[in-house]
CSV table of C-alpha atoms and ligand atoms in Angstrom, one decimal:
chain,number,residue,atom,x,y,z
A,1,UNK,CA,37.9,-16.3,49.0
A,2,UNK,CA,38.0,-13.2,50.8
A,3,UNK,CA,41.9,-12.0,50.7
A,4,UNK,CA,43.7,-9.7,53.1
A,5,UNK,CA,47.3,-8.4,51.7
A,6,UNK,CA,49.4,-6.7,54.2
A,7,UNK,CA,51.9,-4.4,52.7
A,8,UNK,CA,53.0,-2.3,55.2
A,9,UNK,CA,55.5,0.3,53.2
A,10,UNK,CA,55.1,-0.8,49.6
A,11,UNK,CA,51.6,0.3,48.4
A,12,UNK,CA,50.2,-0.7,45.0
A,13,UNK,CA,49.5,2.7,44.7
A,14,UNK,CA,53.0,4.1,44.9
A,15,UNK,CA,55.3,5.7,41.9
A,16,UNK,CA,57.7,3.1,41.1
A,17,UNK,CA,61.9,3.3,41.2
A,18,UNK,CA,62.1,5.2,44.4
A,19,UNK,CA,64.6,3.8,47.1
A,20,UNK,CA,61.8,1.6,48.6
A,21,UNK,CA,59.2,1.4,46.0
A,22,UNK,CA,60.1,-1.4,43.5
A,23,UNK,CA,59.1,-5.3,42.9
A,24,UNK,CA,57.0,-5.4,46.1
A,25,UNK,CA,54.8,-2.8,45.1
A,26,UNK,CA,54.4,-4.5,41.4
A,27,UNK,CA,53.8,-7.9,43.0
A,28,UNK,CA,51.2,-7.0,45.5
A,29,UNK,CA,49.5,-4.6,42.7
A,30,UNK,CA,49.4,-7.1,40.1
A,31,UNK,CA,48.9,-10.2,42.3
A,32,UNK,CA,45.8,-8.4,43.8
A,33,UNK,CA,44.7,-7.8,40.5
A,34,UNK,CA,44.9,-11.0,38.7
A,35,UNK,CA,43.7,-12.8,42.0
A,36,UNK,CA,40.4,-10.6,41.7
A,37,UNK,CA,40.0,-11.8,37.7
A,38,UNK,CA,39.8,-15.1,39.1
A,39,UNK,CA,36.8,-14.0,41.0
A,40,UNK,CA,38.6,-13.7,44.6
A,41,UNK,CA,38.0,-10.2,46.6
A,42,UNK,CA,41.2,-8.7,47.4
A,43,UNK,CA,41.7,-6.3,50.3
A,44,UNK,CA,45.2,-4.6,50.6
A,45,UNK,CA,46.2,-3.1,53.9
A,46,UNK,CA,49.2,-0.2,53.6
A,47,UNK,CA,50.7,2.4,55.9
A,48,UNK,CA,49.2,5.8,55.8
A,49,UNK,CA,52.2,7.6,54.6
A,50,UNK,CA,50.5,11.2,53.3
A,51,UNK,CA,47.9,12.9,55.3
A,52,UNK,CA,46.3,13.6,51.6
A,53,UNK,CA,45.4,9.9,51.2
A,54,UNK,CA,41.7,8.7,51.4
A,55,UNK,CA,41.2,5.7,53.8
A,56,UNK,CA,39.9,3.4,51.2
A,57,UNK,CA,40.7,3.2,47.4
A,58,UNK,CA,39.3,1.1,44.9
A,59,UNK,CA,42.7,0.1,43.2
A,60,UNK,CA,41.3,-2.0,40.2
A,61,UNK,CA,38.2,-4.4,39.9
A,62,UNK,CA,37.8,-6.5,43.0
A,63,UNK,CA,40.7,-4.6,44.8
A,64,UNK,CA,40.6,-2.0,47.4
A,65,UNK,CA,43.1,-0.5,49.4
A,66,UNK,CA,42.8,0.8,52.8
A,67,UNK,CA,45.1,2.7,54.3
A,68,UNK,CA,45.8,2.6,58.1
A,69,UNK,CA,47.3,4.8,60.3
A,70,UNK,CA,50.3,3.8,62.1
A,71,UNK,CA,52.8,6.3,63.0
A,72,UNK,CA,53.3,9.4,61.4
A,73,UNK,CA,51.4,10.1,57.9
A,74,UNK,CA,54.8,11.0,55.8
A,75,UNK,CA,57.0,8.6,54.4
A,76,UNK,CA,59.3,7.2,56.7
A,77,UNK,CA,62.0,4.7,55.7
A,78,UNK,CA,61.0,1.1,55.5
A,79,UNK,CA,63.6,0.1,58.0
A,80,UNK,CA,62.4,2.7,60.3
A,81,UNK,CA,58.9,1.0,60.7
A,82,UNK,CA,59.1,-1.4,63.3
A,83,UNK,CA,57.5,0.5,66.2
A,84,UNK,CA,54.1,1.0,64.1
A,85,UNK,CA,53.5,-2.6,63.2
A,86,UNK,CA,51.4,-2.9,66.5
A,87,UNK,CA,49.3,0.0,65.2
A,88,UNK,CA,49.1,-1.2,61.9
A,89,UNK,CA,48.0,-4.9,63.1
A,90,UNK,CA,45.2,-3.1,65.6
A,91,UNK,CA,43.9,-1.2,62.8
A,92,UNK,CA,43.8,-4.1,60.4
A,93,UNK,CA,41.9,-6.0,63.2
A,94,UNK,CA,39.6,-3.3,63.6
A,95,UNK,CA,38.6,-3.3,59.7
A,96,UNK,CA,37.9,-7.3,59.9
A,97,UNK,CA,35.1,-6.4,62.7
A,98,UNK,CA,33.0,-6.3,59.5
A,99,UNK,CA,34.0,-8.8,57.4
A,100,UNK,CA,36.6,-11.4,58.1
A,101,UNK,CA,38.8,-12.6,55.6
A,102,UNK,CA,39.4,-16.2,54.5
A,103,UNK,CA,43.2,-15.7,54.3
A,104,UNK,CA,46.0,-13.5,54.7
A,105,UNK,CA,49.1,-12.8,52.9
A,106,UNK,CA,51.6,-10.7,54.2
A,107,UNK,CA,54.5,-9.1,52.4
A,108,UNK,CA,57.8,-8.6,53.9
A,109,UNK,CA,58.7,-9.5,57.5
A,110,UNK,CA,57.1,-6.4,59.1
A,111,UNK,CA,54.1,-7.3,57.6
A,112,UNK,CA,54.0,-10.2,59.0
A,113,UNK,CA,54.2,-9.0,62.5
A,114,UNK,CA,51.3,-7.2,62.1
A,115,UNK,CA,49.4,-9.9,60.2
A,116,UNK,CA,50.3,-12.3,63.0
A,117,UNK,CA,48.8,-9.2,65.8
A,118,UNK,CA,45.7,-8.7,63.8
A,119,UNK,CA,44.5,-12.4,63.7
A,120,UNK,CA,45.6,-12.5,67.3
A,121,UNK,CA,43.5,-9.5,68.3
A,122,UNK,CA,40.4,-10.8,66.2
A,123,UNK,CA,40.7,-14.4,68.3
A,124,UNK,CA,39.8,-16.0,65.0
A,125,UNK,CA,41.3,-19.1,62.9
A,126,UNK,CA,42.6,-17.0,59.8
A,127,UNK,CA,45.5,-18.4,58.3
A,128,UNK,CA,48.5,-15.9,57.6
A,129,UNK,CA,50.9,-16.7,54.5
A,130,UNK,CA,54.1,-15.0,54.2
A,131,UNK,CA,55.9,-13.8,51.5
A,132,UNK,CA,59.3,-12.4,52.8
A,133,UNK,CA,60.3,-10.6,49.3
A,134,UNK,CA,63.7,-9.8,51.1
A,135,UNK,CA,65.6,-11.8,53.5
A,136,UNK,CA,67.5,-10.3,56.5
A,137,UNK,CA,70.2,-12.6,56.4
A,138,UNK,CA,70.9,-12.3,52.8
A,139,UNK,CA,71.1,-8.6,53.3
A,140,UNK,CA,73.7,-8.9,56.2
A,141,UNK,CA,75.5,-11.3,54.5
A,142,UNK,CA,76.2,-8.8,51.5
A,143,UNK,CA,75.6,-5.4,53.0
A,144,UNK,CA,77.3,-6.0,56.6
A,145,UNK,CA,77.6,-3.0,58.5
A,146,UNK,CA,75.6,-1.0,55.5
A,147,UNK,CA,72.4,-2.7,56.4
A,148,UNK,CA,70.1,-0.2,57.9
A,149,UNK,CA,67.8,-3.2,59.2
A,150,UNK,CA,67.0,-2.8,62.8
A,151,UNK,CA,68.5,-5.5,64.9
A,152,UNK,CA,65.7,-7.1,65.6
A,153,UNK,CA,65.2,-8.5,62.5
A,154,UNK,CA,68.0,-10.8,63.1
A,155,UNK,CA,65.1,-13.0,65.6
A,156,UNK,CA,61.8,-11.6,64.5
A,157,UNK,CA,62.1,-12.8,60.8
A,158,UNK,CA,62.6,-16.0,61.4
A,159,UNK,CA,60.2,-16.1,64.0
A,160,UNK,CA,57.4,-14.7,61.7
A,161,UNK,CA,58.7,-17.7,59.3
A,162,UNK,CA,58.0,-20.0,61.9
A,163,UNK,CA,54.9,-18.8,63.2
A,164,UNK,CA,52.6,-18.1,60.0
A,165,UNK,CA,50.8,-20.9,58.6
A,166,UNK,CA,52.9,-20.8,55.6
A,167,UNK,CA,55.7,-19.2,53.5
A,168,UNK,CA,55.5,-18.5,49.7
A,169,UNK,CA,58.9,-18.3,48.2
A,170,UNK,CA,59.3,-16.5,45.0
A,171,UNK,CA,62.4,-18.6,44.0
A,172,UNK,CA,64.4,-21.8,44.3
A,173,UNK,CA,67.3,-19.9,46.1
A,174,UNK,CA,65.0,-18.3,48.4
A,175,UNK,CA,63.9,-21.9,49.5
A,176,UNK,CA,67.3,-23.0,50.4
A,177,UNK,CA,67.6,-19.6,52.5
A,178,UNK,CA,64.8,-19.7,54.5
A,179,UNK,CA,65.5,-23.3,55.3
A,180,UNK,CA,68.7,-22.1,56.7
A,181,UNK,CA,66.9,-19.7,58.7
A,182,UNK,CA,64.8,-22.4,60.3
A,183,UNK,CA,61.6,-22.3,58.4
A,184,UNK,CA,60.1,-25.7,58.0
A,185,UNK,CA,60.7,-27.2,54.5
A,186,UNK,CA,56.7,-28.7,54.7
A,187,UNK,CA,55.7,-25.1,55.3
A,188,UNK,CA,57.3,-23.6,52.2
A,189,UNK,CA,55.7,-23.2,48.7
A,190,UNK,CA,56.9,-21.7,45.7
A,191,UNK,CA,54.9,-19.0,43.4
A,192,UNK,CA,57.4,-16.7,41.5
A,193,UNK,CA,56.7,-13.0,40.6
A,194,UNK,CA,55.0,-12.2,37.3
A,195,UNK,CA,55.3,-10.0,34.7
A,196,UNK,CA,52.5,-7.6,33.0
A,197,UNK,CA,52.6,-9.3,29.8
A,198,UNK,CA,50.1,-7.1,28.2
A,199,UNK,CA,52.4,-3.9,28.7
A,200,UNK,CA,56.1,-5.6,28.4
A,201,UNK,CA,55.8,-7.0,24.7
A,202,UNK,CA,58.0,-7.1,21.9
A,203,UNK,CA,55.9,-5.3,19.3
A,204,UNK,CA,55.1,-1.8,19.6
A,205,UNK,CA,57.2,1.1,19.4
A,206,UNK,CA,60.8,1.3,20.5
A,207,UNK,CA,62.6,4.7,21.7
A,208,UNK,CA,64.7,6.3,18.8
A,209,UNK,CA,68.9,5.9,19.5
A,210,UNK,CA,72.3,7.1,17.7
A,211,UNK,CA,74.3,5.0,16.0
A,212,UNK,CA,76.0,3.3,19.3
A,213,UNK,CA,74.6,-0.1,20.5
A,214,UNK,CA,72.2,0.0,23.7
A,215,UNK,CA,72.7,-1.6,27.0
A,216,UNK,CA,70.0,-0.8,29.7
A,217,UNK,CA,70.1,-0.8,33.6
A,218,UNK,CA,66.3,-0.5,35.3
A,219,UNK,CA,65.7,-0.6,38.8
A,220,UNK,CA,65.9,1.2,41.9
A,221,UNK,CA,69.0,2.9,42.2
A,222,UNK,CA,70.6,1.2,44.9
A,223,UNK,CA,74.3,0.1,45.6
A,224,UNK,CA,73.3,-3.6,45.6
A,225,UNK,CA,71.6,-3.2,42.3
A,226,UNK,CA,75.3,-3.1,40.6
A,227,UNK,CA,74.5,-0.3,38.1
A,228,UNK,CA,78.1,0.6,38.8
A,229,UNK,CA,79.4,-3.1,37.2
A,230,UNK,CA,77.3,-2.0,34.2
A,231,UNK,CA,79.6,1.4,34.3
A,232,UNK,CA,82.9,-0.8,34.6
A,233,UNK,CA,81.9,-2.8,31.9
A,234,UNK,CA,81.7,0.4,29.7
A,235,UNK,CA,85.4,1.2,30.8
A,236,UNK,CA,86.6,-2.5,30.0
A,237,UNK,CA,85.0,-2.2,26.7
A,238,UNK,CA,86.8,1.1,26.1
A,239,UNK,CA,90.0,-0.3,27.2
A,240,UNK,CA,89.7,-3.1,24.5
A,241,UNK,CA,89.0,-0.1,21.8
A,242,UNK,CA,85.2,-0.4,21.8
A,243,UNK,CA,83.4,2.7,22.2
A,244,UNK,CA,80.4,1.9,20.0
A,245,UNK,CA,78.2,0.9,23.3
A,246,UNK,CA,75.9,3.3,25.4
A,247,UNK,CA,74.5,2.6,28.7
A,248,UNK,CA,70.9,3.5,29.9
A,249,UNK,CA,70.2,3.9,33.3
A,250,UNK,CA,66.6,4.1,34.5
A,251,UNK,CA,65.3,4.5,38.3
A,252,UNK,CA,65.9,6.5,41.0
A,253,UNK,CA,64.1,9.0,43.3
A,254,UNK,CA,65.3,12.1,40.6
A,255,UNK,CA,62.3,12.4,37.6
A,256,UNK,CA,63.3,12.9,34.3
A,257,UNK,CA,63.7,16.5,34.2
A,258,UNK,CA,66.5,16.4,37.3
A,259,UNK,CA,67.7,12.5,37.1
A,260,UNK,CA,71.0,14.0,39.2
A,261,UNK,CA,68.2,14.8,42.1
A,262,UNK,CA,69.2,11.1,43.3
A,263,UNK,CA,72.3,11.0,45.5
A,264,UNK,CA,73.1,7.4,44.0
A,265,UNK,CA,72.6,8.6,40.6
A,266,UNK,CA,75.2,11.6,41.2
A,267,UNK,CA,77.7,8.5,42.3
A,268,UNK,CA,77.3,6.7,39.3
A,269,UNK,CA,77.7,9.8,37.0
A,270,UNK,CA,80.8,10.8,39.1
A,271,UNK,CA,82.3,7.2,38.7
A,272,UNK,CA,81.3,7.3,34.5
A,273,UNK,CA,83.6,10.8,34.9
A,274,UNK,CA,86.3,8.8,36.5
A,275,UNK,CA,86.5,6.1,34.1
A,276,UNK,CA,86.3,8.5,31.3
A,277,UNK,CA,83.0,7.2,29.7
A,278,UNK,CA,80.6,9.7,30.8
A,279,UNK,CA,79.8,10.4,27.2
A,280,UNK,CA,78.3,6.7,26.9
A,281,UNK,CA,76.2,6.8,30.2
A,282,UNK,CA,72.8,8.6,29.8
A,283,UNK,CA,70.9,8.6,33.3
A,284,UNK,CA,67.2,9.0,33.0
A,285,UNK,CA,65.5,8.9,36.4
A,286,UNK,CA,62.5,7.4,37.3
A,287,UNK,CA,60.6,6.7,34.3
A,288,UNK,CA,57.0,5.5,34.8
A,289,UNK,CA,56.1,1.8,34.2
A,290,UNK,CA,54.2,2.6,31.5
A,291,UNK,CA,57.1,4.3,29.4
A,292,UNK,CA,59.7,1.3,30.2
A,293,UNK,CA,58.7,-1.0,27.0
A,294,UNK,CA,60.0,1.8,24.4
A,295,UNK,CA,63.0,1.9,26.5
A,296,UNK,CA,63.6,-1.8,26.9
A,297,UNK,CA,62.9,-2.5,23.1
A,298,UNK,CA,65.5,0.1,22.4
A,299,UNK,CA,68.3,-2.2,24.0
A,300,UNK,CA,70.3,-4.7,22.5
A,301,UNK,CA,70.4,-6.8,26.3
A,302,UNK,CA,69.1,-5.5,29.4
A,303,UNK,CA,71.8,-5.9,32.1
A,304,UNK,CA,70.9,-7.0,35.6
A,305,UNK,CA,74.0,-7.7,37.7
A,306,UNK,CA,73.0,-7.1,41.5
A,307,UNK,CA,74.9,-8.4,44.2
A,308,UNK,CA,72.1,-10.5,45.4
A,309,UNK,CA,68.6,-10.1,44.2
A,310,UNK,CA,65.5,-11.8,45.9
A,311,UNK,CA,63.6,-12.3,43.0
A,312,UNK,CA,64.1,-9.5,40.2
A,313,UNK,CA,60.8,-8.5,37.8
A,314,UNK,CA,62.9,-6.5,35.7
A,315,UNK,CA,64.6,-9.2,33.9
A,316,UNK,CA,61.0,-10.8,33.1
A,317,UNK,CA,59.8,-7.1,31.7
A,318,UNK,CA,63.2,-7.6,29.5
A,319,UNK,CA,62.4,-11.0,28.3
A,320,UNK,CA,58.8,-10.2,28.0
A,321,UNK,CA,60.0,-7.5,25.6
A,322,UNK,CA,62.1,-9.9,23.6
A,323,UNK,CA,65.4,-8.2,24.7
A,324,UNK,CA,68.1,-10.8,26.0
A,325,UNK,CA,69.3,-10.2,29.6
A,326,UNK,CA,73.0,-10.3,31.1
A,327,UNK,CA,72.4,-11.6,34.5
A,328,UNK,CA,74.4,-12.2,37.7
A,329,UNK,CA,73.5,-15.8,38.6
A,330,UNK,CA,72.1,-15.0,42.2
A,331,UNK,CA,68.7,-15.3,43.6
A,332,UNK,CA,65.7,-15.3,41.5
A,333,UNK,CA,67.9,-14.7,38.4
A,334,UNK,CA,68.9,-18.1,38.4
A,335,UNK,CA,65.5,-19.5,38.0
A,336,UNK,CA,64.1,-16.9,35.4
A,337,UNK,CA,67.1,-16.5,33.1
A,338,UNK,CA,68.2,-19.8,31.7
A,339,UNK,CA,72.1,-19.1,30.4
A,340,UNK,CA,72.7,-19.3,26.5
A,341,UNK,CA,68.7,-19.5,26.2
A,342,UNK,CA,67.3,-16.3,27.3
A,343,UNK,CA,70.6,-14.4,28.2
A,344,UNK,CA,74.1,-15.0,29.3
A,345,UNK,CA,74.6,-15.7,32.9
A,346,UNK,CA,77.8,-13.8,34.6
A,347,UNK,CA,79.6,-14.0,38.3
A,348,UNK,CA,78.3,-11.0,40.3
A,349,UNK,CA,80.4,-8.2,40.7
A,350,UNK,CA,82.4,-9.3,37.3
A,351,UNK,CA,82.6,-6.0,35.0
A,352,UNK,CA,84.7,-8.3,32.4
A,353,UNK,CA,82.6,-11.1,32.3
A,354,UNK,CA,79.8,-8.3,31.8
A,355,UNK,CA,81.7,-6.7,29.3
A,356,UNK,CA,82.4,-9.9,27.4
A,357,UNK,CA,78.5,-10.7,27.6
A,358,UNK,CA,77.8,-7.2,26.2
A,359,UNK,CA,80.0,-8.1,23.2
A,360,UNK,CA,78.5,-11.7,22.4
A,361,UNK,CA,75.2,-10.0,22.3
A,362,UNK,CA,76.0,-6.9,20.5
A,363,UNK,CA,78.4,-8.5,17.7
A,364,UNK,CA,76.0,-11.6,16.9
A,365,UNK,CA,72.5,-9.8,16.2
A,366,UNK,CA,71.2,-13.3,15.1
A,367,UNK,CA,72.0,-15.3,18.5
A,368,UNK,CA,70.6,-11.9,20.4
A,369,UNK,CA,67.3,-12.2,18.4
A,370,UNK,CA,67.3,-15.8,19.5
A,371,UNK,CA,68.1,-14.9,23.1
A,372,UNK,CA,65.0,-12.5,22.9
A,373,UNK,CA,62.8,-14.5,21.2
A,374,UNK,CA,63.2,-17.9,23.7
A,375,UNK,CA,62.8,-14.9,26.3
A,376,UNK,CA,59.7,-13.8,25.1
A,377,UNK,CA,58.5,-17.7,25.3
A,378,UNK,CA,59.4,-18.3,28.5
A,379,UNK,CA,58.2,-15.1,30.3
A,380,UNK,CA,54.5,-16.0,28.6
A,381,UNK,CA,54.8,-20.0,29.5
A,382,UNK,CA,55.7,-19.2,33.3
A,383,UNK,CA,55.2,-15.7,34.4
A,384,UNK,CA,52.1,-14.1,33.3
A,385,UNK,CA,50.6,-13.1,36.8
A,386,UNK,CA,47.2,-15.0,35.7
A,387,UNK,CA,49.3,-18.3,36.0
A,388,UNK,CA,51.1,-16.8,39.3
A,389,UNK,CA,47.9,-15.9,40.9
A,390,UNK,CA,46.7,-19.4,40.1
A,391,UNK,CA,49.2,-20.9,41.8
A,392,UNK,CA,49.1,-18.4,44.9
A,393,UNK,CA,45.2,-19.6,45.3
A,394,UNK,CA,46.2,-23.0,45.2
A,395,UNK,CA,48.5,-22.5,47.8
A,396,UNK,CA,45.8,-20.7,49.8
A,397,UNK,CA,43.3,-23.3,49.2
A,398,UNK,CA,45.7,-25.9,50.4
A,399,UNK,CA,46.3,-24.1,53.8
A,400,UNK,CA,42.5,-23.5,54.2
A,401,UNK,CA,42.3,-27.1,53.5
A,402,UNK,CA,45.1,-28.0,55.7
A,403,UNK,CA,46.6,-29.8,53.0
A,404,UNK,CA,50.3,-30.1,52.4
A,405,UNK,CA,51.3,-26.9,50.6
A,406,UNK,CA,51.8,-26.7,46.6
A,407,UNK,CA,55.6,-26.7,45.3
A,408,UNK,CA,55.4,-24.9,41.7
A,409,UNK,CA,59.1,-25.5,41.0
A,410,UNK,CA,59.1,-22.7,38.2
A,411,UNK,CA,62.8,-23.4,38.9
A,412,UNK,CA,64.1,-26.5,36.7
A,413,UNK,CA,65.8,-23.3,34.7
A,414,UNK,CA,65.9,-25.9,32.0
A,415,UNK,CA,63.2,-26.3,29.6
A,416,UNK,CA,60.9,-23.8,28.7
B,1,UDP,N1,60.5,0.6,37.7
B,1,UDP,C1,59.6,1.6,37.0
B,1,UDP,N2,60.4,2.6,37.0
B,1,UDP,C2,61.6,2.8,37.4
B,1,UDP,C3,62.2,1.8,38.0
B,1,UDP,C4,61.6,0.8,37.9
B,1,UDP,O1,58.6,1.5,36.6
B,1,UDP,O2,62.3,4.1,37.0
B,1,UDP,C5,59.8,-1.0,38.3
B,1,UDP,C6,60.3,-1.6,37.4
B,1,UDP,O3,59.7,-2.2,35.9
B,1,UDP,C7,59.8,-3.3,38.2
B,1,UDP,C8,60.2,-2.5,39.3
B,1,UDP,O4,60.0,-1.4,39.2
B,1,UDP,O5,58.6,-3.2,37.9
B,1,UDP,C9,61.6,-3.1,39.9
B,1,UDP,O6,61.1,-4.3,40.6
B,1,UDP,P1,62.8,-5.5,40.7
B,1,UDP,O7,61.7,-6.9,41.0
B,1,UDP,O8,63.3,-5.5,39.4
B,1,UDP,O9,63.4,-5.0,42.1
B,1,UDP,P2,62.9,-4.5,43.3
B,1,UDP,O10,62.7,-2.9,43.3
B,1,UDP,O11,61.7,-5.5,43.7
B,1,UDP,O12,64.7,-4.5,43.6
C-alpha cells in the first residue's frame, strides 16, 4: 500500500522530550518504518517549523518526510496550529497530484482536519484513518482552565471522529472515551503503540549509581505527567525514615548541560527543596533516546504516575529493559502494565501509594526481578512495532475492502 501519514506538529525527525515532542513523534516514526519494512511505502506530511528544512527527507528505507509550508516556518505550540490546517491540507493535496495514496492515516485531531481537507480537494475516494493520541474531552476534564486547546476542539474533534472512515484507538480506555464522544463503535479499531525492542533491552550497560536505590521518571516535563508525585513519594519515604532511594528525572526542554533551563524542571527542583529531598533528586534534562536504556537499566523501578495518559510509551520502554513499572491506573497504562505481574498499579495522584510500591520493589529484589522479567516478556509478545504495524496494516486493508474493522484487543490485561 501507498500510505500517507499526516502529523501536523509531531515530526518523526524531531528531538524528543520537549513540551510538544514525545510519544506521537515516536509513534509516527516507528510505525512508518515498520510499515515500510512490511513492504509498504510511507510518506509523512508534517508542518515546516524551521526555514532550513529540506522539502523532502528520506527518514528511513521506504519512509519519506515531506515538510509542508503552513504558517510561519518556526516552532508554534501545537495548540496554536489550527489556523494553518487548511494550508497544510492544500499542500498535501498538491503533493498527491503526482501519485495518490491508497490510504491516509492522520495523527492528532488537527491532522484529521488537514487530511479530510486534502481528500476533499483531491476529489478522490481515499479512506482516512484517525489516531487521536490525546482527546480534548479527557484533557479538559483533568486540566480544566489550564487546558490551552483552542475552544473549537470541543466540536471539531468529535466531528473528525465522525467523518473519518475509521478511528484507530491505542488502548481500551480510549475506546470508551471515543464512544462517549459520539464516535460510532463500529468504526473503532485498536492498535497499541509499540516499543523499539532492539534499543530497549535488558542486556547492555547500565549507568553507574551510588549506594542508594534508584527510581526514574522519564518523559515530557508537563504537569500532568505527575513528576511531583514521585518527589512527594520520596518525601513520604523520608518521613518514614527511608532516605536510601534517589529519583532521576529525565526530560524537559533543557539539555544535559542546563536541565534547569526548563520552567517545569525548575518547579520540580523548588518542590524537592521545599520537601527537603533535594539531595535525593537528580534532574537530567532531555536525553537522546539512544542513551535512555542505560538509565532505565540502572533503576530499580520506573515510576509513571500521570493524572491521565492516552497511551504512554515510556512504561513499555522500561518493561522492555526488564525494569518493573509503578504505574497509575489510567489510560493506556491499564492495558500495558499488569498489576502484580509486570509492575504495581497505584491510584493517580497518590504519593503514599507510590512510596509503598517503591518499598515493595526495593526491599524485595527477587520479586522486582520477576516483575522485570515478565515485563520484558509482555513487551516482546505484544508490543513490538512489527506486530503493531501488522495490526495497523490489517485495519487499512479492512477499510480498503470495506470490511468490518479489526479489533486487536491487546487490552485483556491478564495473560501474557
Ligand atoms: N523521550 C526521550 N528523551 C527524553 C524524554 C522522552 O527520548 O528526554 C522519549 C521516550 O523514550 C518516549 C517518548 O519520548 O519514547 C515519550 O512518549 P510517551 O508516550 O511516554 O509520552 P508522551 O510524550 O506521548 O506524553
